[in-house]
Short mmCIF file of C-alpha atoms in Angstrom, two decimals:
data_model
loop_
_atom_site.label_atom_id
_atom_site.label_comp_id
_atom_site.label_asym_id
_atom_site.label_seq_id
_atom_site.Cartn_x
_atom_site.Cartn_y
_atom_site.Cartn_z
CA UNK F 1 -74.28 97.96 -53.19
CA UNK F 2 -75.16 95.61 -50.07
CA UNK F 3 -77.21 92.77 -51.37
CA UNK F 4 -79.57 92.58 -54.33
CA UNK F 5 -82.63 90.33 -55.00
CA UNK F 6 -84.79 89.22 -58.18
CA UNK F 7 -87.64 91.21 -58.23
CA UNK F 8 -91.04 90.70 -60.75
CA UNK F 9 -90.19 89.52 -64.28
CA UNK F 10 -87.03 91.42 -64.79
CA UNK F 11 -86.39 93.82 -61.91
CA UNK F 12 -84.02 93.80 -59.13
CA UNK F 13 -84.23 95.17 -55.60
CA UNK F 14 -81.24 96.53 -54.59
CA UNK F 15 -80.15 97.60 -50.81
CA UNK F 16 -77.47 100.43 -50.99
CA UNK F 17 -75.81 102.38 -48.29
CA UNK F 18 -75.64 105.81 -49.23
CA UNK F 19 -73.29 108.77 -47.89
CA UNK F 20 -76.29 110.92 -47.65
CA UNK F 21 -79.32 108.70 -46.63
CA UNK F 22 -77.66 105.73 -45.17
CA UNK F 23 -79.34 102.37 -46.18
CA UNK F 24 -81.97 102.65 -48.50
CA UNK F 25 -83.81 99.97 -50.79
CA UNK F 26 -84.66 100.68 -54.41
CA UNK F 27 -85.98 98.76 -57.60
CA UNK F 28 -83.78 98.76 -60.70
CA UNK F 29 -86.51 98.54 -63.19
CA UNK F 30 -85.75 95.63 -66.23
CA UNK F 31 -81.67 94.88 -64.71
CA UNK F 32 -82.55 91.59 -65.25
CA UNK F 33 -82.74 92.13 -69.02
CA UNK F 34 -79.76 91.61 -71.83
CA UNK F 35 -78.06 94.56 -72.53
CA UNK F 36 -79.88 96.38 -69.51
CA UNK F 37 -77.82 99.43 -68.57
CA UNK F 38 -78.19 98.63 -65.04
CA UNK F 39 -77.03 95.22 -64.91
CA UNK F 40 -74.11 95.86 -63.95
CA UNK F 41 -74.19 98.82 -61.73
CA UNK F 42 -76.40 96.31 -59.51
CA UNK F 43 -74.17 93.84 -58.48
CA UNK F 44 -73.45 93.87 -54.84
CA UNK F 45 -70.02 95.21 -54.17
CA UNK F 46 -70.02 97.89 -56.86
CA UNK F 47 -69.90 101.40 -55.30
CA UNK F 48 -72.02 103.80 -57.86
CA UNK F 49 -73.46 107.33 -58.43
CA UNK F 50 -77.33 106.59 -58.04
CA UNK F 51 -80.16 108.92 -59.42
CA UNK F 52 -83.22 107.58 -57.96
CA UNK F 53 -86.87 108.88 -57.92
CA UNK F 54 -89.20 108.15 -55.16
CA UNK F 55 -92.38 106.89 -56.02
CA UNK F 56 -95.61 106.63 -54.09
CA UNK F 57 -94.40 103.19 -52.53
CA UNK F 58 -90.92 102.89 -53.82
CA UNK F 59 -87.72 104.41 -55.15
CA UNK F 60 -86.83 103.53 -58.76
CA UNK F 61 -83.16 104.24 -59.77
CA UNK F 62 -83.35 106.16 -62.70
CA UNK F 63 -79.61 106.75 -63.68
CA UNK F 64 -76.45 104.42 -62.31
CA UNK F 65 -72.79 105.42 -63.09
CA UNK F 66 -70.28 103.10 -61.68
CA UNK F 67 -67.58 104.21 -60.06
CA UNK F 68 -65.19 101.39 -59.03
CA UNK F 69 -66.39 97.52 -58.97
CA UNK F 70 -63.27 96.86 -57.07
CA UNK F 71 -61.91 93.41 -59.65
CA UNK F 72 -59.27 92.49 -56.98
CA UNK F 73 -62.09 91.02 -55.04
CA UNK F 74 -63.67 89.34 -58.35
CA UNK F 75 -60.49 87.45 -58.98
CA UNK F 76 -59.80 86.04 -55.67
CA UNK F 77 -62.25 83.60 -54.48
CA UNK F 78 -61.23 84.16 -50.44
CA UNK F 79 -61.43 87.76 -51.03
CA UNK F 80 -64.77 88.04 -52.46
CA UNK F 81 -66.24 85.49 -49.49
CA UNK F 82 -64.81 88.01 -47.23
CA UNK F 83 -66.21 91.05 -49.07
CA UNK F 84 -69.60 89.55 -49.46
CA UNK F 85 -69.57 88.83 -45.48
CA UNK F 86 -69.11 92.32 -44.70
CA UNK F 87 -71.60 93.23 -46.84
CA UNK F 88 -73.88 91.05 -45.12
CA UNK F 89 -72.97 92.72 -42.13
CA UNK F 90 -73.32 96.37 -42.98
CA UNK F 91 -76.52 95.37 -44.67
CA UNK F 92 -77.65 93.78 -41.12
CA UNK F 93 -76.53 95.74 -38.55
CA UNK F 94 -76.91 99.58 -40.46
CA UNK F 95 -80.40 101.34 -40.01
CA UNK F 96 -82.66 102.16 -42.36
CA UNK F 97 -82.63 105.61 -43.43
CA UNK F 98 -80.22 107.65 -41.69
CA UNK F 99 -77.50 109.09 -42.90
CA UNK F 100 -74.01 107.99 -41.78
CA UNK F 101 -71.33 108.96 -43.85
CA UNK F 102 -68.82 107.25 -41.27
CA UNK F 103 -70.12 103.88 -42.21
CA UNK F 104 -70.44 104.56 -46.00
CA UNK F 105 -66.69 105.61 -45.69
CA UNK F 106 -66.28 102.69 -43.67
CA UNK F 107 -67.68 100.57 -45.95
CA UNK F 108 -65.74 101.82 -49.23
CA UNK F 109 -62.42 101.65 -46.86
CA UNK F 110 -63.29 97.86 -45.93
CA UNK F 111 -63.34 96.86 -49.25
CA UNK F 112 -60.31 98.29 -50.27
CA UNK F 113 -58.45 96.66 -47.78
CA UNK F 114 -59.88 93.15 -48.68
CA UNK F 115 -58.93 93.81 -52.21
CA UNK F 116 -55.38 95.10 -51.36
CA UNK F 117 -53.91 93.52 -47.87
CA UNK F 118 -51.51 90.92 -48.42
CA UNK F 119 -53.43 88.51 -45.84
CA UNK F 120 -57.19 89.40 -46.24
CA UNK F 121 -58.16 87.55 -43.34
CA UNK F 122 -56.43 90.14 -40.75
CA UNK F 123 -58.01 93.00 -43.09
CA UNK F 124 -61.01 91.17 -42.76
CA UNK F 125 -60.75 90.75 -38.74
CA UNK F 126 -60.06 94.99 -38.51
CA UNK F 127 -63.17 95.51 -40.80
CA UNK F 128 -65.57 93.36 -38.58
CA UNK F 129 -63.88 95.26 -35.27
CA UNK F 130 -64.63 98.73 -36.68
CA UNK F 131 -68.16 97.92 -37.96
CA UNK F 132 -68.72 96.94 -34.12
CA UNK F 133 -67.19 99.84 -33.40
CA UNK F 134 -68.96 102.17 -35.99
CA UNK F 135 -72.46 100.77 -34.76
CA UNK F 136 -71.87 100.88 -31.17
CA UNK F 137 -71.54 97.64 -30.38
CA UNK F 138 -68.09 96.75 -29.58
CA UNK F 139 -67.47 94.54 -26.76
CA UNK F 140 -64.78 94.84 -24.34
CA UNK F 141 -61.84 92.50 -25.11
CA UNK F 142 -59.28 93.44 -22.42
CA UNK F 143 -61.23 94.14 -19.45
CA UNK F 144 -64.30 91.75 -17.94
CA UNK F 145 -67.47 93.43 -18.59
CA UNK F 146 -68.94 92.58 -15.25
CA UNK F 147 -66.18 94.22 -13.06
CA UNK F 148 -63.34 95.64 -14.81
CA UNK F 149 -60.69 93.49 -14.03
CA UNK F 150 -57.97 93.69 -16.86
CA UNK F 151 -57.30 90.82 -19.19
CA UNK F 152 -54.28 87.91 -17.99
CA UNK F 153 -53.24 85.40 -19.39
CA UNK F 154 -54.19 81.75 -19.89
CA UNK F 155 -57.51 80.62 -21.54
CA UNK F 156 -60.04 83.01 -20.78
CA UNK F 157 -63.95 83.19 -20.94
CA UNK F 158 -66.06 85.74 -23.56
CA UNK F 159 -69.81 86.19 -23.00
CA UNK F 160 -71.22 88.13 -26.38
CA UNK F 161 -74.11 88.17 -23.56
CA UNK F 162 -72.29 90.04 -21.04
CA UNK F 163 -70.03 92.34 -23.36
CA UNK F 164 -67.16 90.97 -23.48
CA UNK F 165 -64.81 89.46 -21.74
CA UNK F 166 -65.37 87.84 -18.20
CA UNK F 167 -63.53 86.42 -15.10
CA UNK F 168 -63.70 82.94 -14.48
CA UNK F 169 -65.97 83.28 -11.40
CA UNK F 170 -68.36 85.34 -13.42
CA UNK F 171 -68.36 82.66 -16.95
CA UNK F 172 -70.97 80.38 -15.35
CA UNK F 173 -73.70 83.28 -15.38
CA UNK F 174 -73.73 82.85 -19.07
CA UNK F 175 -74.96 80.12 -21.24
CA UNK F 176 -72.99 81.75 -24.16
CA UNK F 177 -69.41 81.91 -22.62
CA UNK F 178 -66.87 80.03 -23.99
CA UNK F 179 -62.75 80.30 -23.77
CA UNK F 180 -60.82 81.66 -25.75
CA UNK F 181 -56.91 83.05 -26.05
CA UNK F 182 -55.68 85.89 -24.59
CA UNK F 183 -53.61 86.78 -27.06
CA UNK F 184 -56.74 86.74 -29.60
CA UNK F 185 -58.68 89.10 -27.36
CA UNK F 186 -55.48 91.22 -26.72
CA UNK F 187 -55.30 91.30 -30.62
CA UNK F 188 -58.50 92.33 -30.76
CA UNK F 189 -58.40 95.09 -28.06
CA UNK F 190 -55.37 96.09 -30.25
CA UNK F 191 -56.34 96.49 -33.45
CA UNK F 192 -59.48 98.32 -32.24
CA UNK F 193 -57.45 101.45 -31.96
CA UNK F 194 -56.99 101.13 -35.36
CA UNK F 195 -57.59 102.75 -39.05
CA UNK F 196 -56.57 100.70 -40.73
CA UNK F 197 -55.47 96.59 -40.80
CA UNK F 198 -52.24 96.08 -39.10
CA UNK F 199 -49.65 93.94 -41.14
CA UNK F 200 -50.39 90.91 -39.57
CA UNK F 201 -52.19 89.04 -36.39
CA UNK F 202 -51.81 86.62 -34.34
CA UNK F 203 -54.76 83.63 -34.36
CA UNK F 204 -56.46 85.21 -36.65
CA UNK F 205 -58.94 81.97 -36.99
CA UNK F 206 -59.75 82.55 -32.98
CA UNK F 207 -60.04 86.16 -33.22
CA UNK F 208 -62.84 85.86 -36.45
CA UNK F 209 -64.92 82.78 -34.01
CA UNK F 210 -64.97 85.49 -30.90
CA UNK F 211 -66.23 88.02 -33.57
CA UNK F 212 -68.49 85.82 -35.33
CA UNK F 213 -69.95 84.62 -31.69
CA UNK F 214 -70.60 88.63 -31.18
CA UNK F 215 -72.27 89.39 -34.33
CA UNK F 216 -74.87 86.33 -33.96
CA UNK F 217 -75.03 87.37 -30.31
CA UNK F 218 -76.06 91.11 -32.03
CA UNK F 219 -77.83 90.72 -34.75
CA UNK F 220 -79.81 87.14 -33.97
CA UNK F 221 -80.52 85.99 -37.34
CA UNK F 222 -78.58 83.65 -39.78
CA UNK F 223 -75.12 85.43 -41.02
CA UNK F 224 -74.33 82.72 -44.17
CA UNK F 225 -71.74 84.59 -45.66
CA UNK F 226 -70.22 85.26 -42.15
CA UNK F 227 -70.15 82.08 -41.01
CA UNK F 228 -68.86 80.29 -44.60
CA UNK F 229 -65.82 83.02 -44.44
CA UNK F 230 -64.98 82.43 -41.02
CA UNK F 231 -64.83 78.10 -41.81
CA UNK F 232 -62.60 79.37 -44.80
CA UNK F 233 -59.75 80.24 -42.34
CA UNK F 234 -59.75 77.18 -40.53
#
């Protein structure tokens, strides 16, 4: 479950990412109610077994079994920021209607790792690299974008606008580029390769500002949760 919303006098509207559709909005008819059956099983961050029907303008879920509302992100305020941002994320940058199971498995992967890893912040740096990844949109963090020139060290410039990383003749073509650390974007480039979070990272806080610069650069709308998570590690 990605994000819910209230919806008439006691429904809610619910986006989900699905293994078989992809992401899909449905109503969950009176989950608003006391003692409604579905309260619970439509709270974002609760992966569930949906039976939905498809009416002539929407689809109604019908039947909701919960299968894990992960609690290790319920009890640990930094961790549930985190998990909501992803979910804002997914929820943003995954199409409607087309099935993915790579980023549903993503997804349920993510939030295991926020729940689990010992620092959540580096989990939560690997899960916003393979979302990029997952929907195409990685940029390149150890060569420039413009002319391939590899990565050195020092302070240097990232363009969201250009891709990626670019040479210091090449930042003024930008209005977005700003420097950064090397070792962030060779972190980055790193952990890319990735399946899962690596034990630890270095400048973590610089490595979630070049990511959160990319994902307004992507997506060019508000990212709340995003943003508050990323101010959390500072």
């Amino acid at each position: 479950m990605l994000r819910r919303r209230d919806a008439g006098e006691s429904d809610r509207r619910l986006t989900v990412l699905s293994r078989e559709h992809g992401k899909l909005d449905v109503v969950a008819k009176g989950a608003r109610k006391g003692g409604s059956r579905l309260a619970g099983s439509s709270e974002p961050l609760v992966a569930v077994v949906l039976q939905v029907a498809v009416g002539k303008v929407n689809r109604f879920v019908t039947q909701a079994q919960p299968s894990s509302s992960f609690p290790g992100l319920r009890a640990d305020y930094d961790r549930l920021a985190m998990a909501l941002a992803m979910a804002e994320l997914f929820e943003a940058v995954i199409p409607w209607e087309e099935g993915d199971p790579g980023a549903y498995e993503l997804l349920l992967r993510v939030l295991q790792a926020l729940e689990r890893h010992e620092k959540p912040a580096v989990a939560l740096v690997w899960a916003q690299v393979a979302l990029l990844r997952e929907a195409g949109f990685q940029p390149s963090f150890a060569r420039c974008a413009s002319n391939g020139s590899a990565l050195v060290s020092g302070k240097p410039w990232f363009s969201p606008q250009a891709g990626g990383l670019v040479s210091d003749g090449q930042a003024h073509e930008y209005q977005d580029a700003f420097q950064t650390r090397a070792e962030a974007l060779m972190g980055l480039d790193r952990i890319a390769e990735l399946d899962a979070p690596p034990g630890n990272l270095k400048f973590v806080e610089e490595c979630l500002r070049v990511l959160l610069a990319t994902w307004r650069h992507v997506l060019e709308r508000p990212l709340p949760a995003a943003t508050q998570a990323y101010e959390a590690t500072l």
